[in-house]
Amino acid sequence: MGKTIRLTMAQAVTHFLTKQMTVIDGQKLPIFGGVWAIFGHGNVAGIGEALYQVRDELTTYRAHNEQGMAHAAIAYAKASFRQRFMACTTSIGPGALNMVTAAGVAHVNRIPVLFLPGDVFANRAPDPVLQQIEDFGDGTVSANDAFRSVSRYFDRITRPEQIITALKRAMQVLTDPLDCGPVTLSLCQDVQAEAFDYPESFFEERIWTTRRPQPDADELAAAIALIREAEKPVIIAGGGVLYSRATKELTAFAETHGVPVVVSQAGKSAIDERHPLALGSVGVTGTSAANAIAEDTDLIIAVGTRCQDFTTGSWALFKNEKLAVLGLNIAAYDASKHDGRPLVCDAREGLKALSAGLAGWRAPAALLEKATQEKKIWVKAAAKALAATNTALPSDAQVIGAVTRTIGGENAISVCAAGGLPGELHKLWPATVPGSYHMEYGFSCMGYEIAGGLGTKMACPEKDVIVMVGDGSYMMLNSEIATSVMLGLKLNIVLLDNRGYGCINRLQMETGGANFNNLLKDSYHEVMPEIDFRAHAESMGAIAVKVASIAELEQAIEASKKNDRTTVFVIDTDPLITTSEGGHWWDVAVPEVSPRPQVNKARAAYEEARGAQRIR
């Protein structure tokens, strides 16, 4: 054995993290952008002291909520196109469990983040310790077992030397384009403080680069033949295009071969939406142009997308009986979904190989003519939806219009997550550069928005980060406003107050349900809450303003450009109005039996709609 260095297990973790590097645009950078920490008795003495020792090389950030800080870490990695990421550490018990929801967000969206929750004593001498979960039938169980189902890799460190293999495996997962996702290393608190003679080689600098698997020759030949036979192909671009940094190749493929491009929630901004072949969002929250082309397509070229039900209209969107699916994806699991013909490879390399193999081939001119006509119709509808108004309660779309007119553009990033806003933003936000649209819609996690905006600003400090959030999500998780002020990271937060969960209220109505327990007025109450969102935001150090109209919102946003810290704009909105153009049916099961005629009517419509669903 070579030279060794005696460190505690926690010190070994932090020293290792400082030595992991990546190269972006020719510049070598630390692959970890920092560590989020809320200390407690399960990590303050071990990992806390270790982080202090490397504070000049690896910045530790303090948050106000464990789920919030994990969302910020996820957003940082997403905004960095998974090239850089962060770690999060908590105490045992409630601190750790607060991160599990965020781990679900990272897992579904396949975003790298390293979770380092404290755990119980490995030696069990003081059991049960404060905050310990006890399982009467299994002495090895702790609260951190909840991370197993939402981690790509999970390990519990019960001896100090175990961290050597655990951290190496963690880095392999965090940087692998296929297995990428959250890693949880559960650190027993006594073991964090135990010393071991670690080999110095363990702390040598390591540069991690992106692996780009090439397409299999047989799969590539079959894919080329499939495309050549198609008369009405369409590309569905997903988040994998962005993570592969394949946006130029996507646009070049579309231009060379005359194939229209539509985008999923994760894939929006993979192509400049001003491009003639860019038809915008597809599916349940799709534009009329994208859905018109998708309904008639005979070949879906699914690039870097997992074909979630919102993208496919619950597989009822596509009407052509000759429909085939080509899945160009890094993951065979996704490439083969719904009887897809797989082309398993990196998105950028796959698009280049396909284009070379299709030399001289273009889709029929009639497809481009239809796409052009449908886009003209949609552009007019979108302009109408975004137009200024003097109505007392504007729609979400009208608020989006005000934002795009005042602070939108290539330097802006729109951040959102759950509720009705994602649908309107998916249709209407003018995404022109990669990453200008940041949506967490894989898990659709309420509360992601503000913390996600913070992580996005950390990754892209030169950008204008605009957080669009409803009052429901704001009430769930808003504490990282204070963190943004503390860190000097300015966010522009547009808070749309429709007095409840407006999106789910609309869905409830569409499925025949009574207005019940969603809007505040329809919930059980003795007194209606009067929440002063402006005062609340100000109490956390933000600048805040309540506006009474779209005109006032535009004036306030314009005036805020000179502000030196996070600014919150509060505006009352209508909970019922959405953009009627575009969109598609979504499979939400309606009760088969009900004493209410509204539900029975909705059930009949549901059964009729299901008739268009493809079971592949």
Coordinates of C-alpha atoms in Angstrom, one line a residue:
M1 CA 0.0 0.0 0.0
G2 CA 1.3 3.5 -0.9
K3 CA 1.3 6.6 1.2
T4 CA -1.7 7.2 3.4
I5 CA -3.4 10.2 5.1
R6 CA -5.3 9.8 8.4
L7 CA -8.7 11.5 8.2
T8 CA -12.1 11.0 9.6
M9 CA -14.6 9.5 7.2
A10 CA -16.3 12.9 7.0
Q11 CA -13.0 14.6 6.2
A12 CA -12.4 12.0 3.5
V13 CA -15.7 12.8 1.9
T14 CA -15.1 16.6 1.7
H15 CA -11.5 16.3 0.6
F16 CA -12.6 13.9 -2.2
L17 CA -15.3 16.2 -3.4
T18 CA -12.9 19.1 -3.8
K19 CA -10.8 17.0 -6.2
Q20 CA -13.5 16.1 -8.7
M21 CA -13.3 18.2 -11.8
T22 CA -14.9 18.7 -15.2
V23 CA -14.1 20.7 -18.4
I24 CA -16.7 23.1 -19.9
D25 CA -15.9 25.0 -23.0
G26 CA -12.2 24.3 -22.5
Q27 CA -12.2 25.5 -18.9
K28 CA -11.4 23.1 -16.0
L29 CA -13.9 23.6 -13.1
P30 CA -14.8 21.8 -9.9
I31 CA -17.7 19.5 -10.7
F32 CA -19.3 20.2 -7.4
G33 CA -20.7 23.7 -7.3
G34 CA -21.0 23.6 -3.5
V35 CA -22.7 21.9 -0.7
W36 CA -26.1 22.8 0.9
A37 CA -26.2 22.1 4.6
I38 CA -28.6 22.3 7.5
F39 CA -26.8 20.9 10.5
G40 CA -28.2 18.8 13.3
H41 CA -27.0 16.3 15.7
G42 CA -26.5 13.7 13.0
N43 CA -24.0 15.8 10.9
V44 CA -22.9 18.9 12.7
A45 CA -19.9 17.4 14.5
G46 CA -18.8 15.1 11.6
I47 CA -19.5 16.4 8.2
G48 CA -20.0 20.0 9.5
E49 CA -16.4 20.2 10.9
A50 CA -15.1 18.6 7.7
L51 CA -16.8 21.1 5.5
Y52 CA -15.4 23.9 7.6
Q53 CA -11.9 22.7 6.8
V54 CA -12.4 22.9 3.1
R55 CA -14.6 26.0 3.1
D56 CA -12.2 27.9 0.8
E57 CA -12.3 25.2 -1.9
L58 CA -15.9 24.0 -1.5
T59 CA -18.5 26.5 -0.5
T60 CA -21.1 25.5 2.0
Y61 CA -24.5 27.2 1.7
R62 CA -27.0 27.5 4.5
A63 CA -30.7 27.1 3.6
H64 CA -34.0 27.4 5.6
N65 CA -35.6 24.1 4.5
E66 CA -34.1 20.8 3.6
Q67 CA -36.4 20.2 0.7
G68 CA -35.8 23.7 -0.5
M69 CA -32.1 23.4 -0.5
A70 CA -32.3 20.1 -2.4
H71 CA -34.6 21.7 -5.0
A72 CA -32.0 24.4 -5.4
A73 CA -29.3 21.8 -5.9
I74 CA -31.4 20.0 -8.5
A75 CA -32.1 23.3 -10.4
Y76 CA -28.4 24.1 -10.3
A77 CA -27.6 20.8 -12.1
K78 CA -30.5 21.1 -14.5
A79 CA -29.5 24.7 -15.4
S80 CA -25.9 23.4 -15.9
F81 CA -27.2 20.7 -18.3
R82 CA -25.9 18.1 -15.8
Q83 CA -22.3 19.1 -16.3
R84 CA -22.0 20.3 -12.7
F85 CA -24.0 19.5 -9.6
M86 CA -24.1 19.9 -5.8
A87 CA -24.3 18.0 -2.6
C88 CA -26.8 18.3 0.3
T89 CA -26.3 17.2 3.9
T90 CA -28.8 17.0 6.8
S91 CA -29.1 15.6 10.2
I92 CA -31.0 12.3 10.8
G93 CA -34.7 12.0 11.1
P94 CA -36.9 14.9 9.9
G95 CA -34.0 16.7 8.3
A96 CA -33.2 13.8 6.1
L97 CA -36.8 12.9 5.4
N98 CA -37.5 16.5 4.3
M99 CA -35.2 15.8 1.3
V100 CA -37.0 12.6 0.1
T101 CA -39.5 14.5 -2.0
A102 CA -36.7 16.4 -3.7
A103 CA -34.9 13.1 -4.3
G104 CA -38.1 12.0 -6.1
V105 CA -37.8 15.1 -8.3
A106 CA -34.2 14.4 -9.1
H107 CA -34.9 10.7 -9.8
V108 CA -37.9 11.3 -12.2
N109 CA -36.1 14.1 -14.0
R110 CA -32.7 12.2 -14.0
I111 CA -30.8 15.0 -12.4
P112 CA -27.5 14.4 -10.5
V113 CA -27.4 15.4 -6.9
L114 CA -25.5 13.9 -4.0
F115 CA -27.5 13.4 -0.8
L116 CA -25.4 13.0 2.4
P117 CA -28.0 12.6 5.2
G118 CA -26.7 11.8 8.7
D119 CA -27.8 8.4 10.1
V120 CA -28.1 6.6 13.4
F121 CA -25.0 5.2 15.3
A122 CA -23.5 2.2 13.5
N123 CA -22.4 0.8 16.9
R124 CA -25.9 1.1 18.3
A125 CA -24.6 1.9 21.8
P126 CA -26.8 4.9 22.5
D127 CA -29.9 3.5 20.7
P128 CA -32.5 4.8 20.3
V129 CA -31.1 8.3 19.7
L130 CA -33.0 11.5 19.3
Q131 CA -35.0 11.4 16.0
Q132 CA -34.3 7.7 15.4
I133 CA -37.0 5.6 13.6
E134 CA -37.2 2.1 15.2
D135 CA -38.5 -0.9 13.2
F136 CA -39.7 -3.6 15.6
G137 CA -38.8 -6.3 13.1
D138 CA -35.6 -5.0 11.5
G139 CA -32.8 -3.5 13.5
T140 CA -31.0 -2.3 10.3
V141 CA -33.8 0.1 9.3
S142 CA -33.5 3.9 9.7
A143 CA -35.4 6.8 8.3
N144 CA -32.9 7.0 5.4
D145 CA -34.2 3.8 3.9
A146 CA -36.9 6.0 2.5
F147 CA -34.3 7.2 0.0
R148 CA -33.8 3.8 -1.5
S149 CA -36.8 4.0 -4.0
V150 CA -35.8 7.5 -5.1
S151 CA -32.1 7.1 -5.5
R152 CA -30.1 5.7 -8.5
Y153 CA -27.5 4.5 -6.0
F154 CA -27.9 4.1 -2.2
D155 CA -25.3 3.1 0.4
R156 CA -25.2 3.2 4.1
I157 CA -21.7 3.8 5.4
T158 CA -21.1 1.8 8.6
R159 CA -17.3 1.6 8.5
P160 CA -15.0 4.5 7.5
E161 CA -13.2 2.6 4.7
Q162 CA -16.5 1.9 2.9
I163 CA -16.6 5.5 1.7
I164 CA -13.8 4.7 -0.7
T165 CA -15.8 2.5 -3.0
A166 CA -19.1 4.3 -2.2
L167 CA -17.8 7.7 -3.4
K168 CA -16.3 6.2 -6.6
R169 CA -19.6 4.5 -7.4
A170 CA -21.4 7.7 -6.6
M171 CA -19.4 9.7 -9.1
Q172 CA -19.9 7.0 -11.8
V173 CA -23.7 7.4 -11.4
L174 CA -23.7 11.2 -11.1
T175 CA -21.7 11.6 -14.4
D176 CA -23.2 8.7 -16.4
P177 CA -25.6 9.9 -19.1
L178 CA -27.7 6.7 -18.7
D179 CA -27.7 6.1 -15.0
C180 CA -27.6 9.8 -14.1
G181 CA -29.7 10.7 -11.0
P182 CA -29.6 11.2 -7.3
V183 CA -27.1 9.3 -5.1
T184 CA -27.7 8.8 -1.4
L185 CA -24.8 8.0 0.9
S186 CA -26.3 7.6 4.4
L187 CA -23.6 8.5 6.8
C188 CA -23.8 7.0 10.3
Q189 CA -23.0 9.7 12.7
D190 CA -20.4 7.8 14.8
V191 CA -18.6 6.6 11.6
Q192 CA -18.4 10.2 10.3
A193 CA -16.0 10.9 13.2
E194 CA -14.0 7.7 13.0
A195 CA -10.5 8.0 11.5
F196 CA -8.9 5.7 8.9
D197 CA -5.6 5.7 7.0
Y198 CA -6.9 6.6 3.5
P199 CA -4.6 6.1 0.5
E200 CA -3.4 9.4 -0.9
S201 CA -4.3 8.2 -4.4
F202 CA -7.9 8.4 -3.4
F203 CA -7.6 12.2 -3.3
E204 CA -5.9 12.7 -6.6
E205 CA -7.6 15.1 -9.0
R206 CA -10.0 13.4 -11.4
I207 CA -11.6 15.0 -14.5
W208 CA -15.0 13.7 -15.5
T209 CA -16.1 14.0 -19.1
T210 CA -19.4 13.2 -20.9
R211 CA -19.6 9.7 -22.3
R212 CA -21.2 9.7 -25.8
P213 CA -22.2 6.2 -26.9
Q214 CA -22.3 5.7 -30.7
P215 CA -25.3 4.1 -32.4
D216 CA -25.3 0.4 -33.2
A217 CA -24.8 -0.2 -36.9
D218 CA -27.8 -2.5 -37.3
E219 CA -30.1 -0.2 -35.3
L220 CA -28.9 2.8 -37.3
A221 CA -29.6 1.1 -40.6
A222 CA -33.1 0.2 -39.5
A223 CA -33.7 3.7 -38.3
I224 CA -32.6 5.3 -41.5
A225 CA -34.8 2.9 -43.5
L226 CA -37.8 3.7 -41.2
I227 CA -37.4 7.5 -41.7
R228 CA -37.0 7.1 -45.5
E229 CA -40.3 5.4 -45.7
A230 CA -42.1 8.0 -43.7
E231 CA -44.4 10.6 -45.3
K232 CA -45.3 12.7 -42.3
P233 CA -42.5 12.4 -39.7
V234 CA -42.2 14.7 -36.7
I235 CA -39.4 15.0 -34.1
I236 CA -40.4 15.1 -30.5
A237 CA -37.5 16.7 -28.7
G238 CA -37.0 16.0 -25.0
G239 CA -34.7 17.0 -22.2
G240 CA -32.0 14.6 -23.5
V241 CA -31.4 16.9 -26.4
L242 CA -30.4 19.7 -23.9
Y243 CA -28.3 17.4 -21.7
S244 CA -26.5 16.1 -24.7
R245 CA -25.9 19.7 -25.9
A246 CA -27.3 18.6 -29.2
T247 CA -29.5 21.7 -30.0
K248 CA -27.4 22.7 -33.0
E249 CA -27.5 19.1 -34.4
L250 CA -31.3 19.0 -33.8
T251 CA -31.8 22.2 -35.8
A252 CA -29.5 21.1 -38.5
F253 CA -31.3 17.8 -38.9
A254 CA -34.7 19.5 -39.1
E255 CA -33.4 22.0 -41.7
T256 CA -31.6 19.5 -43.8
H257 CA -34.4 17.0 -43.9
G258 CA -37.5 19.2 -43.6
V259 CA -38.9 17.6 -40.5
P260 CA -41.0 19.7 -38.0
V261 CA -39.9 19.7 -34.4
V262 CA -42.2 19.7 -31.4
V263 CA -41.1 19.7 -27.8
S264 CA -41.9 18.1 -24.4
Q265 CA -41.9 20.1 -21.2
A266 CA -38.2 19.1 -20.6
G267 CA -37.3 19.6 -24.2
K268 CA -38.6 23.2 -24.6
S269 CA -35.8 25.5 -25.6
A270 CA -34.0 22.6 -27.5
I271 CA -34.8 24.6 -30.6
D272 CA -35.4 28.3 -31.1
E273 CA -39.1 28.7 -31.3
R274 CA -38.8 31.4 -33.9
H275 CA -37.5 28.8 -36.3
P276 CA -40.0 28.0 -39.1
L277 CA -39.8 24.2 -38.3
A278 CA -40.3 24.8 -34.6
L279 CA -44.0 24.2 -33.8
G280 CA -43.7 24.5 -30.0
S281 CA -45.1 22.3 -27.3
V282 CA -46.9 19.0 -27.9
G283 CA -49.5 17.0 -26.1
V284 CA -51.9 17.9 -23.3
T285 CA -50.4 21.4 -23.0
G286 CA -49.4 21.6 -26.7
T287 CA -49.9 24.3 -29.3
S288 CA -52.5 23.8 -32.0
A289 CA -49.7 23.7 -34.6
A290 CA -47.7 20.9 -32.9
N291 CA -50.8 18.8 -32.1
A292 CA -52.1 19.2 -35.6
I293 CA -48.9 17.7 -37.1
A294 CA -48.6 15.1 -34.3
E295 CA -52.2 13.9 -34.8
D296 CA -51.5 13.0 -38.5
T297 CA -47.9 11.8 -38.2
D298 CA -46.9 8.4 -39.4
L299 CA -43.5 8.5 -37.6
I300 CA -42.5 9.9 -34.3
I301 CA -38.8 10.5 -34.0
A302 CA -38.5 10.7 -30.2
V303 CA -35.2 12.2 -29.4
G304 CA -34.2 12.2 -25.7
T305 CA -37.7 12.0 -24.4
R306 CA -39.4 9.3 -22.2
C307 CA -42.8 10.0 -23.8
Q308 CA -44.6 11.0 -20.6
D309 CA -48.5 11.0 -20.8
F310 CA -48.5 14.8 -21.1
T311 CA -46.3 14.6 -24.2
T312 CA -48.4 11.9 -25.9
G313 CA -51.9 13.0 -24.8
S314 CA -52.1 9.8 -22.8
W315 CA -51.4 8.0 -26.2
A316 CA -54.6 9.3 -27.7
L317 CA -53.0 12.2 -29.6
F318 CA -51.7 10.2 -32.6
K319 CA -54.5 9.2 -35.0
N320 CA -52.6 7.8 -38.0
E321 CA -53.1 4.0 -38.3
K322 CA -49.6 3.7 -39.8
L323 CA -47.9 5.3 -36.8
A324 CA -44.4 4.0 -35.9
V325 CA -42.1 5.3 -33.2
L326 CA -38.3 5.6 -33.5
G327 CA -36.8 6.0 -30.0
L328 CA -33.4 7.8 -30.2
N329 CA -32.3 7.7 -26.5
I330 CA -29.3 7.0 -24.3
A331 CA -31.5 4.5 -22.4
A332 CA -32.9 1.4 -24.0
Y333 CA -35.7 1.5 -21.4
D334 CA -36.9 4.7 -23.0
A335 CA -36.0 4.0 -26.6
S336 CA -38.2 0.9 -26.7
K337 CA -41.3 2.3 -25.0
H338 CA -44.6 1.8 -26.7
D339 CA -43.2 -0.6 -29.3
G340 CA -40.6 1.9 -30.3
R341 CA -37.8 1.0 -32.7
P342 CA -34.7 1.7 -30.6
L343 CA -31.7 3.7 -31.6
V344 CA -29.7 3.6 -28.3
C345 CA -27.0 6.2 -28.3
D346 CA -26.1 9.8 -27.4
A347 CA -28.6 12.3 -28.8
R348 CA -25.9 14.4 -30.5
E349 CA -24.1 11.5 -32.1
G350 CA -27.3 9.8 -33.1
L351 CA -28.7 12.9 -34.9
K352 CA -25.4 13.3 -36.8
A353 CA -25.3 9.7 -37.8
L354 CA -28.9 9.7 -38.9
S355 CA -28.5 12.9 -41.0
A356 CA -25.4 11.4 -42.7
G357 CA -27.3 8.2 -43.5
L358 CA -30.2 10.2 -44.9
A359 CA -28.1 12.2 -47.3
G360 CA -30.3 13.5 -50.1
W361 CA -33.6 12.7 -48.3
R362 CA -36.2 15.3 -47.3
A363 CA -39.7 14.9 -46.0
P364 CA -42.5 15.5 -48.6
A365 CA -43.0 19.3 -49.3
A366 CA -46.7 19.0 -48.3
L367 CA -45.6 18.3 -44.7
L368 CA -43.6 21.6 -44.5
E369 CA -46.5 23.5 -46.1
K370 CA -49.0 22.2 -43.5
A371 CA -46.5 22.9 -40.7
T372 CA -46.1 26.5 -42.0
Q373 CA -49.8 27.1 -42.2
E374 CA -50.5 25.6 -38.8
K375 CA -47.8 27.7 -37.2
K376 CA -49.3 30.9 -38.6
I377 CA -52.6 30.0 -37.1
W378 CA -51.0 29.3 -33.7
V379 CA -48.9 32.5 -33.7
K380 CA -52.0 34.6 -34.1
A381 CA -53.8 32.7 -31.3
A382 CA -50.7 33.0 -29.0
A383 CA -50.5 36.8 -29.6
K384 CA -54.2 37.1 -28.7
A385 CA -53.7 35.1 -25.5
L386 CA -50.6 37.2 -24.5
A387 CA -52.1 40.6 -25.3
A388 CA -52.4 43.3 -22.7
T389 CA -55.7 43.8 -21.0
N390 CA -57.3 46.1 -18.4
T391 CA -59.5 43.4 -16.9
A392 CA -59.6 43.3 -13.1
L393 CA -58.6 39.6 -12.9
P394 CA -56.3 38.7 -15.8
S395 CA -55.5 35.2 -17.0
D396 CA -52.2 33.5 -16.4
A397 CA -51.5 34.0 -20.1
Q398 CA -51.9 37.7 -19.9
V399 CA -49.5 37.8 -17.0
I400 CA -47.0 35.8 -19.0
G401 CA -47.5 38.3 -21.8
A402 CA -46.6 41.2 -19.5
V403 CA -43.5 39.4 -18.3
T404 CA -42.3 38.6 -21.8
R405 CA -42.8 42.2 -23.0
T406 CA -40.7 43.7 -20.1
I407 CA -38.1 41.2 -19.0
G408 CA -38.2 38.4 -21.5
G409 CA -35.6 37.8 -24.2
E410 CA -32.5 35.7 -24.7
N411 CA -31.1 36.7 -21.3
A412 CA -34.1 35.5 -19.4
I413 CA -34.8 32.1 -17.9
S414 CA -38.4 31.3 -16.9
V415 CA -38.6 28.9 -13.9
C416 CA -41.8 27.1 -12.8
A417 CA -43.0 23.7 -11.7
A418 CA -46.7 22.8 -10.9
G419 CA -50.3 23.8 -11.3
G420 CA -51.8 25.6 -14.3
L421 CA -48.8 27.9 -15.1
P422 CA -46.7 25.0 -16.7
G423 CA -49.4 24.5 -19.3
E424 CA -49.6 28.1 -20.3
L425 CA -45.8 28.6 -20.2
H426 CA -45.3 25.4 -22.2
K427 CA -47.5 26.9 -24.9
L428 CA -46.6 30.5 -24.7
W429 CA -43.1 31.2 -23.2
P430 CA -40.9 32.3 -26.1
A431 CA -37.9 30.0 -25.6
T432 CA -35.2 31.1 -28.0
V433 CA -31.9 29.8 -26.4
P434 CA -31.1 26.5 -24.7
G435 CA -32.0 26.6 -21.1
S436 CA -34.2 29.7 -21.3
Y437 CA -37.2 27.5 -20.1
H438 CA -36.7 25.7 -16.8
M439 CA -39.6 23.6 -15.9
E440 CA -39.9 20.8 -13.3
Y441 CA -42.7 18.8 -14.7
G442 CA -41.5 15.3 -14.5
F443 CA -42.6 15.1 -10.8
S444 CA -44.7 18.3 -11.0
C445 CA -43.6 19.2 -7.5
M446 CA -45.3 22.2 -5.9
G447 CA -42.8 24.2 -3.9
Y448 CA -39.9 23.7 -6.4
E449 CA -40.3 27.1 -8.0
I450 CA -38.6 29.6 -5.7
A451 CA -35.9 27.2 -4.5
G452 CA -35.4 26.1 -8.1
G453 CA -35.1 29.7 -9.2
L454 CA -32.3 30.2 -6.6
G455 CA -30.4 27.1 -7.9
T456 CA -30.8 28.4 -11.5
K457 CA -29.5 31.8 -10.6
M458 CA -26.5 30.1 -8.9
A459 CA -25.7 28.3 -12.1
C460 CA -26.4 31.3 -14.4
P461 CA -25.7 34.4 -12.4
E462 CA -25.6 36.5 -15.5
K463 CA -29.2 35.7 -16.5
D464 CA -32.5 37.3 -15.5
V465 CA -34.2 34.5 -13.6
I466 CA -38.0 34.8 -13.5
V467 CA -39.9 32.6 -11.2
M468 CA -43.6 32.2 -12.0
V469 CA -45.4 30.8 -9.0
G470 CA -49.0 30.5 -7.9
D471 CA -50.2 31.2 -4.4
G472 CA -50.6 27.5 -3.6
S473 CA -47.0 26.6 -4.4
Y474 CA -45.8 29.8 -2.7
M475 CA -47.5 28.9 0.5
M476 CA -46.0 25.4 0.4
L477 CA -42.3 26.5 0.2
N478 CA -41.2 30.2 0.1
S479 CA -38.4 30.3 2.7
E480 CA -35.5 30.4 0.2
I481 CA -36.5 33.9 -0.7
A482 CA -34.6 34.8 2.4
T483 CA -31.7 32.7 1.2
S484 CA -31.6 34.5 -2.1
V485 CA -31.4 37.8 -0.3
M486 CA -28.7 36.5 2.0
L487 CA -26.6 35.3 -0.9
G488 CA -27.1 38.4 -3.0
L489 CA -28.8 36.5 -5.8
K490 CA -31.6 38.5 -7.3
L491 CA -34.7 36.7 -8.4
N492 CA -37.7 38.1 -10.2
I493 CA -40.7 36.3 -8.6
V494 CA -44.1 36.8 -10.2
L495 CA -46.7 35.6 -7.7
L496 CA -50.2 34.9 -9.3
D497 CA -52.8 34.8 -6.6
N498 CA -56.0 33.0 -7.7
R499 CA -56.9 32.2 -4.1
G500 CA -56.4 28.4 -4.1
Y501 CA -55.4 25.5 -6.2
G502 CA -56.9 26.8 -9.5
C503 CA -55.5 24.1 -11.8
I504 CA -56.9 21.2 -9.9
N505 CA -60.1 23.0 -9.4
R506 CA -60.5 23.2 -13.2
L507 CA -59.6 19.5 -13.5
Q508 CA -62.2 18.8 -10.8
M509 CA -64.8 20.6 -12.8
E510 CA -63.8 19.0 -16.1
T511 CA -64.3 15.5 -14.6
G512 CA -67.7 16.4 -13.3
G513 CA -66.7 17.1 -9.7
A514 CA -68.2 19.7 -7.5
N515 CA -66.1 22.8 -6.6
F516 CA -64.7 21.3 -3.4
N517 CA -61.6 21.8 -1.3
N518 CA -59.4 23.5 -3.9
L519 CA -60.2 27.2 -4.0
L520 CA -60.2 28.7 -0.6
K521 CA -63.9 29.8 -0.9
D522 CA -64.8 26.2 -1.5
S523 CA -62.9 24.8 1.4
Y524 CA -64.2 24.3 5.0
H525 CA -63.5 27.6 6.8
E526 CA -64.8 29.7 9.6
V527 CA -63.0 32.8 8.3
M528 CA -61.6 33.4 4.8
P529 CA -57.8 33.9 5.0
E530 CA -56.5 37.3 3.9
I531 CA -52.9 36.7 3.1
D532 CA -50.7 39.7 2.5
F533 CA -48.1 38.2 0.2
R534 CA -46.4 41.6 -0.3
A535 CA -45.8 42.0 3.4
H536 CA -44.7 38.4 3.7
A537 CA -42.1 38.7 1.0
E538 CA -40.8 41.9 2.5
S539 CA -40.5 40.3 5.9
M540 CA -37.9 37.9 4.3
G541 CA -35.9 40.8 3.0
A542 CA -37.2 41.0 -0.6
I543 CA -38.5 44.1 -2.3
A544 CA -42.2 43.5 -3.0
V545 CA -45.1 45.2 -4.7
K546 CA -48.8 44.4 -5.2
V547 CA -50.1 45.5 -8.5
A548 CA -53.7 45.9 -9.6
S549 CA -53.5 45.4 -13.4
I550 CA -51.3 44.2 -16.2
A551 CA -50.3 47.8 -16.9
E552 CA -49.1 48.2 -13.3
L553 CA -47.3 44.9 -13.5
E554 CA -45.3 46.0 -16.6
Q555 CA -44.5 49.3 -14.9
A556 CA -43.4 47.5 -11.7
I557 CA -41.2 45.1 -13.6
E558 CA -39.6 47.9 -15.6
A559 CA -38.9 49.9 -12.4
S560 CA -37.5 46.8 -10.6
K561 CA -34.5 46.5 -13.0
K562 CA -32.6 48.8 -10.8
N563 CA -33.3 46.8 -7.7
D564 CA -30.3 45.2 -6.0
R565 CA -32.1 42.1 -4.6
T566 CA -35.0 39.6 -5.1
T567 CA -38.2 41.4 -6.1
V568 CA -41.7 39.9 -5.7
F569 CA -44.6 41.1 -7.9
V570 CA -48.0 40.0 -6.6
I571 CA -51.1 40.1 -8.8
D572 CA -54.6 38.7 -8.5
T573 CA -55.7 36.4 -11.3
D574 CA -58.7 34.5 -12.5
P575 CA -58.6 30.9 -11.5
L576 CA -60.8 29.7 -14.4
I577 CA -59.4 31.2 -17.6
T578 CA -56.9 29.2 -19.7
T579 CA -55.8 29.5 -23.3
S580 CA -58.4 27.6 -25.2
E581 CA -56.4 27.0 -28.4
G582 CA -54.2 24.0 -28.5
G583 CA -54.2 21.4 -25.7
H584 CA -55.4 17.8 -25.7
W585 CA -57.3 15.3 -23.6
W586 CA -55.6 13.8 -20.6
D587 CA -56.5 10.4 -19.1
V588 CA -57.8 11.2 -15.6
A589 CA -60.1 8.4 -14.5
V590 CA -63.7 9.5 -13.8
P591 CA -65.9 7.5 -11.4
E592 CA -67.9 4.8 -13.2
V593 CA -70.8 5.1 -10.8
S594 CA -72.0 8.3 -9.1
P595 CA -75.3 9.7 -7.8
R596 CA -74.3 13.1 -9.5
P597 CA -75.4 13.6 -13.1
Q598 CA -72.4 15.8 -13.8
V599 CA -70.1 12.9 -13.0
N600 CA -72.1 10.5 -15.1
K601 CA -71.9 12.9 -18.1
A602 CA -68.2 13.3 -17.6
R603 CA -67.8 9.5 -17.4
A604 CA -69.5 9.1 -20.8
A605 CA -67.2 11.7 -22.3
Y606 CA -64.2 9.9 -20.7
E607 CA -65.2 6.6 -22.2
E608 CA -65.6 8.2 -25.6
A609 CA -62.1 9.8 -25.4
R610 CA -60.5 6.6 -24.3
G611 CA -61.6 5.1 -27.6
A612 CA -58.8 7.0 -29.3
Q613 CA -56.1 5.7 -26.9
R614 CA -53.5 3.5 -28.4
I615 CA -52.4 0.4 -26.4
R616 CA -48.9 -0.3 -27.7

